[in-house]
mmCIF file of N, CA and C in Angstrom:
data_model
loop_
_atom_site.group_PDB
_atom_site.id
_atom_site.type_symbol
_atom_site.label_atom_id
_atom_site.label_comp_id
_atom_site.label_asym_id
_atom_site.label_seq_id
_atom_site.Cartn_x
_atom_site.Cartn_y
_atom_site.Cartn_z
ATOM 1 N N UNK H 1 -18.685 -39.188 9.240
ATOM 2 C CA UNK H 1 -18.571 -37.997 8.441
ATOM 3 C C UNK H 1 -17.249 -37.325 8.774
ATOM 4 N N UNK H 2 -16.264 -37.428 7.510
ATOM 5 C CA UNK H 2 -15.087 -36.776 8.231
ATOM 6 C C UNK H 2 -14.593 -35.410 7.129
ATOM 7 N N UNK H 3 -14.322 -34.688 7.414
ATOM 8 C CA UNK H 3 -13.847 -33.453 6.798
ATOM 9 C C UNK H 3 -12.511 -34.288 5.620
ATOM 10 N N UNK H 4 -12.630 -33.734 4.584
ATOM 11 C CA UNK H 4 -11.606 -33.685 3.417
ATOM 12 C C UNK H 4 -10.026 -33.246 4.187
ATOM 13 N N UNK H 5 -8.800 -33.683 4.133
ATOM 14 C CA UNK H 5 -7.619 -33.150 4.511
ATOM 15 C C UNK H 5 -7.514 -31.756 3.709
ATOM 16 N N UNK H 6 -8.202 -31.825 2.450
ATOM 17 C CA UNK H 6 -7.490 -30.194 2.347
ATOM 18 C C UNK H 6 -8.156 -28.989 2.803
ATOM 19 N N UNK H 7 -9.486 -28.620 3.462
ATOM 20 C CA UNK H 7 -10.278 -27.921 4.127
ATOM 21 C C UNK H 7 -9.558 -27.652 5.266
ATOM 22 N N UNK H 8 -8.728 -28.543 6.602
ATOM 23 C CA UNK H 8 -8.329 -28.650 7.597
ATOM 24 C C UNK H 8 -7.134 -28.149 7.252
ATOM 25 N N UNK H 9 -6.111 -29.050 6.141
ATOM 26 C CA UNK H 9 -4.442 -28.680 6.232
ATOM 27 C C UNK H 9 -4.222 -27.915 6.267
ATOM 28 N N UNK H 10 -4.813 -26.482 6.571
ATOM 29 C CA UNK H 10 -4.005 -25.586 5.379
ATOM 30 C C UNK H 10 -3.424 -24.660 6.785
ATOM 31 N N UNK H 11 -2.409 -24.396 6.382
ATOM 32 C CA UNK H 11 -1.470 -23.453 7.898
ATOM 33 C C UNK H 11 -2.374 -22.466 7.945
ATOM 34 N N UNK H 12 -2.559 -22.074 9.848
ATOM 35 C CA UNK H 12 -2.581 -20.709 10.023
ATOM 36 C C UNK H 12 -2.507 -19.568 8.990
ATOM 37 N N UNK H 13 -0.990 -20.222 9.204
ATOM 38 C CA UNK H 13 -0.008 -18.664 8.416
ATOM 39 C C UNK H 13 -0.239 -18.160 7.317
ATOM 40 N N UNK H 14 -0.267 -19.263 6.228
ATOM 41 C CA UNK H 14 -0.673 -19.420 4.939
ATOM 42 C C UNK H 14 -2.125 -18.268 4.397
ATOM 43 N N UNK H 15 -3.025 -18.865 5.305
ATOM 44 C CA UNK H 15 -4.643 -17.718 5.384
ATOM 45 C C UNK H 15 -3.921 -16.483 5.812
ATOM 46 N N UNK H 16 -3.145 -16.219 6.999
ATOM 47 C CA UNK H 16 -3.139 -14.720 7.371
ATOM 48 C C UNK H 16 -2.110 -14.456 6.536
ATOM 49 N N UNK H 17 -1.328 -14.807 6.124
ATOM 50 C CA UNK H 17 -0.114 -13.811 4.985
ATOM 51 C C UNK H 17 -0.533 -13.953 3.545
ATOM 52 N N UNK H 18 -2.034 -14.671 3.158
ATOM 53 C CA UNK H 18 -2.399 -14.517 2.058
ATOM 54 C C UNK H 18 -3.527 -12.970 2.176
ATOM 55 N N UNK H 19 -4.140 -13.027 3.904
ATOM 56 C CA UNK H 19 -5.063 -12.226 4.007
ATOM 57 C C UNK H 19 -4.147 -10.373 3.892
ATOM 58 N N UNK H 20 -2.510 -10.590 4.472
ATOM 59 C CA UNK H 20 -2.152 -9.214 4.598
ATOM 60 C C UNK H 20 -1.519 -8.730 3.640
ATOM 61 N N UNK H 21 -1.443 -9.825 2.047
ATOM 62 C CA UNK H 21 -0.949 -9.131 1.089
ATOM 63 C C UNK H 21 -2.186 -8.449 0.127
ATOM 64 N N UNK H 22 -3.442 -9.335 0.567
ATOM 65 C CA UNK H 22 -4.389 -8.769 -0.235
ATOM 66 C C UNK H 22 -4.634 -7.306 0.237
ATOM 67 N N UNK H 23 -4.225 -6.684 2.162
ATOM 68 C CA UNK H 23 -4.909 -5.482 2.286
ATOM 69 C C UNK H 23 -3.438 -4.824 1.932
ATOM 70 N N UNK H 24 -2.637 -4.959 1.756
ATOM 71 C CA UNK H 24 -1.405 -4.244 1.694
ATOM 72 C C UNK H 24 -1.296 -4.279 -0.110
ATOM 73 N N UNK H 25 -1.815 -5.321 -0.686
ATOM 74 C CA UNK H 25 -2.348 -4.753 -2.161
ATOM 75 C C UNK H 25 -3.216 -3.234 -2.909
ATOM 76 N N UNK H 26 -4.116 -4.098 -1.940
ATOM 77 C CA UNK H 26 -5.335 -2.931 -1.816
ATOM 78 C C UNK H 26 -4.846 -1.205 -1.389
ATOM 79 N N UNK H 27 -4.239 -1.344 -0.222
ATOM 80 C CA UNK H 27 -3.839 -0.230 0.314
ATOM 81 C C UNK H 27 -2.527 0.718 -0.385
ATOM 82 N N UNK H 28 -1.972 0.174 -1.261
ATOM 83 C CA UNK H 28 -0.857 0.777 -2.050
ATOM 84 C C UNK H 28 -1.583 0.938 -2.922
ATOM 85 N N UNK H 29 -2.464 0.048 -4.141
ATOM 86 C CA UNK H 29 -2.847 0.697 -4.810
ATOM 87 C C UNK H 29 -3.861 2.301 -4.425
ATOM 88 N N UNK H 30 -4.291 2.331 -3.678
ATOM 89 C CA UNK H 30 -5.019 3.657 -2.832
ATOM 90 C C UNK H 30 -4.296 4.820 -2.175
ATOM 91 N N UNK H 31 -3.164 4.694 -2.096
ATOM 92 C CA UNK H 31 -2.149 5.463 -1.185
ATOM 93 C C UNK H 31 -1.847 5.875 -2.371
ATOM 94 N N UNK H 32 -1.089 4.978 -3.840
ATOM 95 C CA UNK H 32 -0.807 5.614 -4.717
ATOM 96 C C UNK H 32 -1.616 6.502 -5.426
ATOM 97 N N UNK H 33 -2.731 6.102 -5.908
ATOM 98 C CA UNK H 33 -3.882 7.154 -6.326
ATOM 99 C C UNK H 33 -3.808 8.336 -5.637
ATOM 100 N N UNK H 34 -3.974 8.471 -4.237
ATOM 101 C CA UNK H 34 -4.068 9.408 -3.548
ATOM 102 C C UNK H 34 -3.029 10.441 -3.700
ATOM 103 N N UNK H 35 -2.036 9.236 -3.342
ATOM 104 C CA UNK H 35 -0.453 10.650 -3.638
ATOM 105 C C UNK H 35 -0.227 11.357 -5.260
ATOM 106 N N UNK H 36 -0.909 10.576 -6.317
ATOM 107 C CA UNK H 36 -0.991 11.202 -7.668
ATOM 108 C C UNK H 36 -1.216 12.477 -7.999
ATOM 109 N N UNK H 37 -2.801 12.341 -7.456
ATOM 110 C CA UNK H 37 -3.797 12.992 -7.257
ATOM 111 C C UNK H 37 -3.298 14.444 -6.401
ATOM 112 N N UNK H 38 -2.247 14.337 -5.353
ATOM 113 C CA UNK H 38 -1.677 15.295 -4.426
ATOM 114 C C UNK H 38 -0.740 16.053 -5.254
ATOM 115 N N UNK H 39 -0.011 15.051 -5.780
ATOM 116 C CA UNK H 39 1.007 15.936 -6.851
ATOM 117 C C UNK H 39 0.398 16.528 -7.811
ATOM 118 N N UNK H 40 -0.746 16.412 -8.762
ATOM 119 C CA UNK H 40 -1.332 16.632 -9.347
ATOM 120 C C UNK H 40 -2.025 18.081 -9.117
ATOM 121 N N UNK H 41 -2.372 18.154 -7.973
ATOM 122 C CA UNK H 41 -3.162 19.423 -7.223
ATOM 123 C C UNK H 41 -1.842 20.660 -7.061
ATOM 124 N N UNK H 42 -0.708 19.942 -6.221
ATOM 125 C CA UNK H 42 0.277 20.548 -6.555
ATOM 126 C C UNK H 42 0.907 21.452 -7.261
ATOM 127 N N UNK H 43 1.125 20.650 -8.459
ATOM 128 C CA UNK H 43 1.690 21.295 -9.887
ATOM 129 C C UNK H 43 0.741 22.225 -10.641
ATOM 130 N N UNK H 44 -0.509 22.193 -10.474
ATOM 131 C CA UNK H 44 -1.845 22.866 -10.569
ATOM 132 C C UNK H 44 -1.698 24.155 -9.855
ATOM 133 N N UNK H 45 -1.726 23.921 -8.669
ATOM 134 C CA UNK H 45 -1.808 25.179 -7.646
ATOM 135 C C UNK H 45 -0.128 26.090 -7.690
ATOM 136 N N UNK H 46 0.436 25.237 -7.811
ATOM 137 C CA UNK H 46 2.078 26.695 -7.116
ATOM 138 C C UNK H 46 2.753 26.526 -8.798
ATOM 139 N N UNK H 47 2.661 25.893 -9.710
ATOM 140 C CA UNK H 47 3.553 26.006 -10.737
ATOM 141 C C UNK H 47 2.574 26.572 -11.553
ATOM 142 N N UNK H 48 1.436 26.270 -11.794
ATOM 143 C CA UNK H 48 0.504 27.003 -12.647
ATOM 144 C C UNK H 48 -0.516 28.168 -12.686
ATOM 145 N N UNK H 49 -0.714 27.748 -11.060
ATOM 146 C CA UNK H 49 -1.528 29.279 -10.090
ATOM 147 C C UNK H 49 -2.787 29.027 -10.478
ATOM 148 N N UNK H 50 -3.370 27.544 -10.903
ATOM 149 C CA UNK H 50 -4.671 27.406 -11.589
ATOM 150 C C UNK H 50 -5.961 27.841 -11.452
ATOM 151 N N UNK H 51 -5.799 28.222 -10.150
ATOM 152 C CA UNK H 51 -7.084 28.928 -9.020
ATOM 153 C C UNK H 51 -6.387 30.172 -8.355
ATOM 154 N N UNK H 52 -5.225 30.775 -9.192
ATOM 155 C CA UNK H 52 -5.461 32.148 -8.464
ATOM 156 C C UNK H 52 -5.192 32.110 -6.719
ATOM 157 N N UNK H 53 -4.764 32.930 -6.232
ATOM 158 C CA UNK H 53 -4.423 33.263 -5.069
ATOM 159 C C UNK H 53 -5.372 34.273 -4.304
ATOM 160 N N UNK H 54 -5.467 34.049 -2.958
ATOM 161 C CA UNK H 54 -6.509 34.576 -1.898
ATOM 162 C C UNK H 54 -5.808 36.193 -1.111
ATOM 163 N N UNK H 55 -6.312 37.094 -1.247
ATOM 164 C CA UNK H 55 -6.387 38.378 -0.469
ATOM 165 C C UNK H 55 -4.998 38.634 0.079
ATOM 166 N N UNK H 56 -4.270 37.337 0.650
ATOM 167 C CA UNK H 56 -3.010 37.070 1.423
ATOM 168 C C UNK H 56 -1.932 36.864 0.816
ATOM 169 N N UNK H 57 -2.082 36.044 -0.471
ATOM 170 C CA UNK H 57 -1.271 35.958 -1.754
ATOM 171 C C UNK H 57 -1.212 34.317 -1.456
ATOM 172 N N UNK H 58 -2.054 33.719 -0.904
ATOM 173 C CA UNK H 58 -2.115 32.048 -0.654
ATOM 174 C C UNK H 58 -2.371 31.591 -1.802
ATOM 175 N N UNK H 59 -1.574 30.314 -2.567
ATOM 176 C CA UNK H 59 -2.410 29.930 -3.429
ATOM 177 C C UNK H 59 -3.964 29.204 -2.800
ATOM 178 N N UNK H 60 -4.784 29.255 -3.540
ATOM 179 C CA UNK H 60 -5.980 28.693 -3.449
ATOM 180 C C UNK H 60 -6.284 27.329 -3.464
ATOM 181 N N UNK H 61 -6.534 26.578 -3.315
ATOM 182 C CA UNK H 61 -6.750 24.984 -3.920
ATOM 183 C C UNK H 61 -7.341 24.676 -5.177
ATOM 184 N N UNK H 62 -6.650 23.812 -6.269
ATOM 185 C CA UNK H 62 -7.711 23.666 -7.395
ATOM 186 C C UNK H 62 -7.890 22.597 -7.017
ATOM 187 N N UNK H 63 -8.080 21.174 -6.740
ATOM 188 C CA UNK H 63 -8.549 20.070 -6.599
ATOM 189 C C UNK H 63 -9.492 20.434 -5.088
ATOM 190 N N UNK H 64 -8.623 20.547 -4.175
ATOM 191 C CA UNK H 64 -9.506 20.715 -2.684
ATOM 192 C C UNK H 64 -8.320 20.454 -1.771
ATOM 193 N N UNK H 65 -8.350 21.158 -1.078
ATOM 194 C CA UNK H 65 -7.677 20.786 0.455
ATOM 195 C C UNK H 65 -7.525 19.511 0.945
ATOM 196 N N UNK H 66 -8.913 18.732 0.873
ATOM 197 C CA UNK H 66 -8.811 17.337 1.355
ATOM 198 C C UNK H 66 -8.227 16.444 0.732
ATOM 199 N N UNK H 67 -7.513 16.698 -0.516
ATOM 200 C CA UNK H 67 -6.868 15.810 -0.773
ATOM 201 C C UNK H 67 -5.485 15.416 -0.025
ATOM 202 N N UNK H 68 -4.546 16.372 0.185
ATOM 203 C CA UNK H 68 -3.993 16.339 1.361
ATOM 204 C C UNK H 68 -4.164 15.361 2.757
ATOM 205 N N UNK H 69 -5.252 16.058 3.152
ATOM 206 C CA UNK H 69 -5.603 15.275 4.422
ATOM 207 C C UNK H 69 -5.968 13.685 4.350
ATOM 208 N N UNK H 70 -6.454 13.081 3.416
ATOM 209 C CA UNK H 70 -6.996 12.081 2.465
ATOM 210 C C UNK H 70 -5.493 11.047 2.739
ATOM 211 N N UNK H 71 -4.648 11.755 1.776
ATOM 212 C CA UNK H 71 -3.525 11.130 1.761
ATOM 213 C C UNK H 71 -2.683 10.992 3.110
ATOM 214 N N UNK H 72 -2.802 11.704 4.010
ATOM 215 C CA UNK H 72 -1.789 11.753 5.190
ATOM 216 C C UNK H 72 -2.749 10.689 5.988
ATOM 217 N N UNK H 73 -3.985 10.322 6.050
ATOM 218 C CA UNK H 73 -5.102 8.978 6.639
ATOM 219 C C UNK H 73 -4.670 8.008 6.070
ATOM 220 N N UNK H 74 -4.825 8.008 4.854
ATOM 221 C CA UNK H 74 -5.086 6.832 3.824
ATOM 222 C C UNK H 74 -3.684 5.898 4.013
ATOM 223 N N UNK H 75 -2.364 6.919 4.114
ATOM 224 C CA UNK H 75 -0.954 6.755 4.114
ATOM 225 C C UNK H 75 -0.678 6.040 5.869
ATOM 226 N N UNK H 76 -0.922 6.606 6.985
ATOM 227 C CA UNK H 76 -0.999 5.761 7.944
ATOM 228 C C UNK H 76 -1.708 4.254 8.238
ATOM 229 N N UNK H 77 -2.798 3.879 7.622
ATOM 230 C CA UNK H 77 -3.700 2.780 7.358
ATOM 231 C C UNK H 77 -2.312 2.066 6.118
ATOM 232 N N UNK H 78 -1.737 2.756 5.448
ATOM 233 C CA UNK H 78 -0.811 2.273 3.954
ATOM 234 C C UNK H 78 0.286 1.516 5.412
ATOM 235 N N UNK H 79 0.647 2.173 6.226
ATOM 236 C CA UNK H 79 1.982 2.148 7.055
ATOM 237 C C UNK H 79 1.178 0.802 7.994
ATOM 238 N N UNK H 80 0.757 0.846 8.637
ATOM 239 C CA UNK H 80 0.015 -0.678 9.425
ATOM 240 C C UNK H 80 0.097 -1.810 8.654
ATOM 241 N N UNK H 81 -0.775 -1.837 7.103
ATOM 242 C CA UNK H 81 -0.378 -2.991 6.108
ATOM 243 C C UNK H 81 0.690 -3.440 6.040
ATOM 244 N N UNK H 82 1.922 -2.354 5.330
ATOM 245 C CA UNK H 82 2.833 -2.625 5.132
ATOM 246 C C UNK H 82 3.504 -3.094 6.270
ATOM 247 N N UNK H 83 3.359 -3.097 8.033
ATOM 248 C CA UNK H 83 3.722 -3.095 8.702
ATOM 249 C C UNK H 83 3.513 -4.471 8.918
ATOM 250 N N UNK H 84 2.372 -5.490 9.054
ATOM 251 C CA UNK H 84 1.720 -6.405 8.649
ATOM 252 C C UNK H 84 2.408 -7.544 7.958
ATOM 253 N N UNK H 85 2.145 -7.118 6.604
ATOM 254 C CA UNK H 85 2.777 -8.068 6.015
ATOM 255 C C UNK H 85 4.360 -8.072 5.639
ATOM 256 N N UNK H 86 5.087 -7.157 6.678
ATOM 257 C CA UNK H 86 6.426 -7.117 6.981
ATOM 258 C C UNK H 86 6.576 -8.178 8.044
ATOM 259 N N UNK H 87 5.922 -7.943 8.527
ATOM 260 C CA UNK H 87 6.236 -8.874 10.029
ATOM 261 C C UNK H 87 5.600 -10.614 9.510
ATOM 262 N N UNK H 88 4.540 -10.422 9.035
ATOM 263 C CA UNK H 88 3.909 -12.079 8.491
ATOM 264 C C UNK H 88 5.414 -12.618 7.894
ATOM 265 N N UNK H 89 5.567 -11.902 6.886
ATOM 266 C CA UNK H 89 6.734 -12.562 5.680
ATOM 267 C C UNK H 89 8.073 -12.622 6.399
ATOM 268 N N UNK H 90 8.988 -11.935 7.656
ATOM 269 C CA UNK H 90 9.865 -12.034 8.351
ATOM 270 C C UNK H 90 10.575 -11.703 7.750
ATOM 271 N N UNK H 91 10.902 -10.220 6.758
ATOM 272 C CA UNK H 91 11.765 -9.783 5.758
ATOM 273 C C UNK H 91 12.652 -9.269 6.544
ATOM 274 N N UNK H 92 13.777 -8.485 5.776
ATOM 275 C CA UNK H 92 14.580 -7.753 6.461
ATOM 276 C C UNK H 92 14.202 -6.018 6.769
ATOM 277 N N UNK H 93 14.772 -5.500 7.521
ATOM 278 C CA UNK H 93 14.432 -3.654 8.336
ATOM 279 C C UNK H 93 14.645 -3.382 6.668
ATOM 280 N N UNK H 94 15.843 -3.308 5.913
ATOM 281 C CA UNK H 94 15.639 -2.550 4.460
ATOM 282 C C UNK H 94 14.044 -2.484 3.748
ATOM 283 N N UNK H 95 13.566 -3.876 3.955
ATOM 284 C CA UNK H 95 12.491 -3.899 3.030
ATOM 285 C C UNK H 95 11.275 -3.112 3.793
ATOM 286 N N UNK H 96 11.022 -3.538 5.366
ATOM 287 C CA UNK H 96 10.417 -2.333 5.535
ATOM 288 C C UNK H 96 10.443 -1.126 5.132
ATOM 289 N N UNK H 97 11.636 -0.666 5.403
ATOM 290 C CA UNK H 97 12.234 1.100 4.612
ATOM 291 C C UNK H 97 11.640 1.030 3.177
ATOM 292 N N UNK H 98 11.812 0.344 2.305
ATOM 293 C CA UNK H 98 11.289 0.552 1.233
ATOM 294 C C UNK H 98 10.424 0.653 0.995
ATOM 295 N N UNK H 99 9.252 -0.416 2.035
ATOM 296 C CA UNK H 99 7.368 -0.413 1.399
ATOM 297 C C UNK H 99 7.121 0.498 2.233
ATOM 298 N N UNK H 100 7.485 1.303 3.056
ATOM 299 C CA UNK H 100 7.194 2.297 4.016
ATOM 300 C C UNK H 100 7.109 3.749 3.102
ATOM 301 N N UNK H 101 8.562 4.282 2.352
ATOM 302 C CA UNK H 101 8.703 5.036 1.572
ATOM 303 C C UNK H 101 7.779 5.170 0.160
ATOM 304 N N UNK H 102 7.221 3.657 -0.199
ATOM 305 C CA UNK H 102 6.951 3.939 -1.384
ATOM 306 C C UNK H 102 5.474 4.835 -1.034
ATOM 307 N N UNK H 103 5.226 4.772 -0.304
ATOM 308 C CA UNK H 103 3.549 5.638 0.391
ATOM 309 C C UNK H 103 4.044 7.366 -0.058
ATOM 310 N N UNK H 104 5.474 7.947 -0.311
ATOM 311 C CA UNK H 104 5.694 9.105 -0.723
ATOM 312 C C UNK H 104 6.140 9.423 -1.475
ATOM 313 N N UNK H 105 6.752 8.405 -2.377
ATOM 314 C CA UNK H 105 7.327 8.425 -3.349
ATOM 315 C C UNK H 105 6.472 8.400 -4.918
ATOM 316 N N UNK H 106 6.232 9.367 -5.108
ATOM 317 C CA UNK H 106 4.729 9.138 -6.767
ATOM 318 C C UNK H 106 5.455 8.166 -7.679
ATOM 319 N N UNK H 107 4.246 6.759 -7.553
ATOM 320 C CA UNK H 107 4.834 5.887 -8.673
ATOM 321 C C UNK H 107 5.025 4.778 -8.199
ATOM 322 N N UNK H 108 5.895 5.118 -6.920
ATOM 323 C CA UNK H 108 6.712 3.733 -6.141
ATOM 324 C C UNK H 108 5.669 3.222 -5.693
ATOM 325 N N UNK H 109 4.877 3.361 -5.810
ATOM 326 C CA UNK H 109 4.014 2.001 -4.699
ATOM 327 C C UNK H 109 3.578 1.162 -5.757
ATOM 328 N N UNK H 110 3.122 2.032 -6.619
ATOM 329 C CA UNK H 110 2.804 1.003 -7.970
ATOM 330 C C UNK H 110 3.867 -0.250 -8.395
ATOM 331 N N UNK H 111 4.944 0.450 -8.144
ATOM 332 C CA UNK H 111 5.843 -0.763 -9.196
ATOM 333 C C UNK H 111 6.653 -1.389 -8.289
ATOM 334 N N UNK H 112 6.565 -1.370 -6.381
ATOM 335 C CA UNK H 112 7.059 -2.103 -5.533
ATOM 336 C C UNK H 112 5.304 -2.745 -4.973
ATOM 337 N N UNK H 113 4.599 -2.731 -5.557
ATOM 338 C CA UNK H 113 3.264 -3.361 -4.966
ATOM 339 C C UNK H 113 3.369 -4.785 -5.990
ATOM 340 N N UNK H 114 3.847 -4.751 -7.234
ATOM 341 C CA UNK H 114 3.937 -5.928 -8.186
ATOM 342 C C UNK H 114 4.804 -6.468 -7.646
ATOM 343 N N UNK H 115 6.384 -5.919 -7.093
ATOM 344 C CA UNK H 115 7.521 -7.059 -6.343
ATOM 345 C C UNK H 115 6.993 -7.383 -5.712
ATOM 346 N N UNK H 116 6.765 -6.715 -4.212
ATOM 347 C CA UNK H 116 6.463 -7.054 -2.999
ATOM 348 C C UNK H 116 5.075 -8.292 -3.518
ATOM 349 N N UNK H 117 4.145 -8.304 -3.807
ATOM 350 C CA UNK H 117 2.946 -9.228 -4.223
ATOM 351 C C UNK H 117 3.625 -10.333 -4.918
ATOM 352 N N UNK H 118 4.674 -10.528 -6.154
ATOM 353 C CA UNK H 118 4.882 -11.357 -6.289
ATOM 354 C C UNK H 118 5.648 -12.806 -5.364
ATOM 355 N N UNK H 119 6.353 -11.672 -4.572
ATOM 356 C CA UNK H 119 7.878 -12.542 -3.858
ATOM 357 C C UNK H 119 7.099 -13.308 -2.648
ATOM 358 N N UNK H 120 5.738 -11.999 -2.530
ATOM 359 C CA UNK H 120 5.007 -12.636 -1.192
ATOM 360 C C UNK H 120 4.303 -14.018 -1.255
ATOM 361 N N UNK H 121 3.957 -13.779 -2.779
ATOM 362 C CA UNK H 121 3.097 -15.232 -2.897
ATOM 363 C C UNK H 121 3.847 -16.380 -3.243
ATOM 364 N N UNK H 122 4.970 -15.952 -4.053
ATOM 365 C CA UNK H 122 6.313 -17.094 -3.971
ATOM 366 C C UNK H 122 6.624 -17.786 -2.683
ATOM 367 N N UNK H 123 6.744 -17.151 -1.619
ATOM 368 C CA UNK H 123 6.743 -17.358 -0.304
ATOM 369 C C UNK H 123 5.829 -18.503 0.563
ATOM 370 N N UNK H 124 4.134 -17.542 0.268
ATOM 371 C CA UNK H 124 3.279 -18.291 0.383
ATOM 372 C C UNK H 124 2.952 -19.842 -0.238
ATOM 373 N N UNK H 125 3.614 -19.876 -1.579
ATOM 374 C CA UNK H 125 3.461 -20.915 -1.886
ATOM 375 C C UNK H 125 4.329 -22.370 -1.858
ATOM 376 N N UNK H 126 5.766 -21.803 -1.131
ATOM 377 C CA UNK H 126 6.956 -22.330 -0.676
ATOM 378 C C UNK H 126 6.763 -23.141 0.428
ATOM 379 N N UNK H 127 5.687 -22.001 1.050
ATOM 380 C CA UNK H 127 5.423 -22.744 2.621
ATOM 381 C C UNK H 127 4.203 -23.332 2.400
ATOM 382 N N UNK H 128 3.824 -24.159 1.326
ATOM 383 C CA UNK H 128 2.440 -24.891 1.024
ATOM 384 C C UNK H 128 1.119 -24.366 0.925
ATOM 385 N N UNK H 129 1.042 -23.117 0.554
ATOM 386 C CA UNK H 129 -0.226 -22.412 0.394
ATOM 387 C C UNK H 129 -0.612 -22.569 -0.990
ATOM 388 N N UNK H 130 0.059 -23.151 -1.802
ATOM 389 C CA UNK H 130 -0.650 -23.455 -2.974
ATOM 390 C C UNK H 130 -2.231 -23.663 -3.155
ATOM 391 N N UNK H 131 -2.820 -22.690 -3.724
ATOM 392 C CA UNK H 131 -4.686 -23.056 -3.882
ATOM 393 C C UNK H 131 -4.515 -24.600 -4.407
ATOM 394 N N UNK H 132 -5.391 -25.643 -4.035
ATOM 395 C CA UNK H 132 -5.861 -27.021 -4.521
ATOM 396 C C UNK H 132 -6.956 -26.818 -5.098
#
């Protein structure tokens, strides 16, 4: 009874830099939501005053406070991924800077989560990770 070669072949590397683009997928799309959602509360609260101001002249929160806090969690867990599958893929310090930033930038994570995912799996599949 012997195992199939393609069950066995398949690199290390291949599984873990397929496993850290899926959480560094995952995690930008969520960081971005989050930071939307922040700006969103934002432009609500100090440009529109949507909830009115407290005794002190504070604006108030219209979405909630925790969204904030949400995003500054969600965004460190965003920074490990990206940290991750920086180091799996062996890119250059720029590209860190970039998937690092896009966690604050409204928008950017969205439309550097499609590069970064594509080039990664180009990669992956360079170095023989092709699904069989």
């Amino acid at each position: 009874m012997t195992e199939s070669p393609t069950a066995t072949s398949v690199d290390p590397w291949v599984r873990k830099a397929r496993g850290a683009t899926l959480r560094y997928r995952v995690m930008a799309w969520i960081t971005g939501t989050l930071l939307l959602l922040l700006c969103v509360e934002l432009i609500l609260k100090y440009v529109f005053h949507a909830n009115g101001v407290d005794a002190a002249g504070t604006p108030n929160p219209v979405i909630g406070a925790w969204i904030a806090y949400a995003h500054g969690w969600v965004y460190v867990v965003y920074l490990v991924t990206v940290f991750d599958l920086w180091s799996k893929m062996r890119w250059r310090l720029g590209r860190l800077a970039t998937m690092a930033a896009a966690g604050v930038v409204p928008v950017m994570s969205f439309v550097l989560e499609r590069t970064v995912h594509a080039q990664a799996l180009a990669r992956i599949e360079a170095a023989g990770g092709a699904r069989r």
